[in-house]
């Protein structure tokens, strides 16, 4: 019994460190591990050399609908759904895998890291709560994050309807889509 709890604790510490390195907020760590808040605060300071930011998690689905966040959120979801279909990864492991792929793509495309791990994690919960859905763009055929209650017929994505100065993002997304 004692051994088992030690093993679980070691697992939680490894997981917490990985999540903190990826930029997770305290609320995510509290939800996904059994470690105490005090313990997590200490780990956070050890890993990042500073205290975690205070404040609530973003609760609204609206952030995912604005132009640049939507592209990044959709890129993450493309990876998420791919690994959901083709691997046995589930839950947090699946989120971490998809997020690492997203980060690689962002680095390759020299883009800004718009989607944080905490946002990605929150988004998956929005999908599970059926507050979000994927919509297929009628122009490019790509799949994008949309509100669950919006009609998806005739949907046109942010890349097909793009602000003039976003060419770099587009190129990187297209490269990602071709590679996936
Ligand atoms: Zn499109």
XYZ file of C-alpha atoms in Angstrom, residues 18-24 42-53 113:
20
model
C 6.657 18.038 -17.336
C 3.492 20.138 -17.246
C 5.238 23.057 -15.549
C 8.003 22.935 -18.164
C 5.334 23.138 -20.843
C 3.884 26.217 -19.131
C 0.882 24.755 -17.259
C 7.218 24.536 -4.476
C 7.744 22.429 -7.611
C 6.689 25.332 -9.791
C 9.247 27.628 -8.171
C 11.963 25.004 -8.504
C 11.295 24.416 -12.186
C 10.627 27.981 -13.327
C 12.458 29.995 -10.728
C 9.375 32.093 -9.987
C 5.883 31.845 -8.537
C 3.019 30.840 -10.826
C 0.839 33.654 -12.186
C 3.335 30.447 -29.310
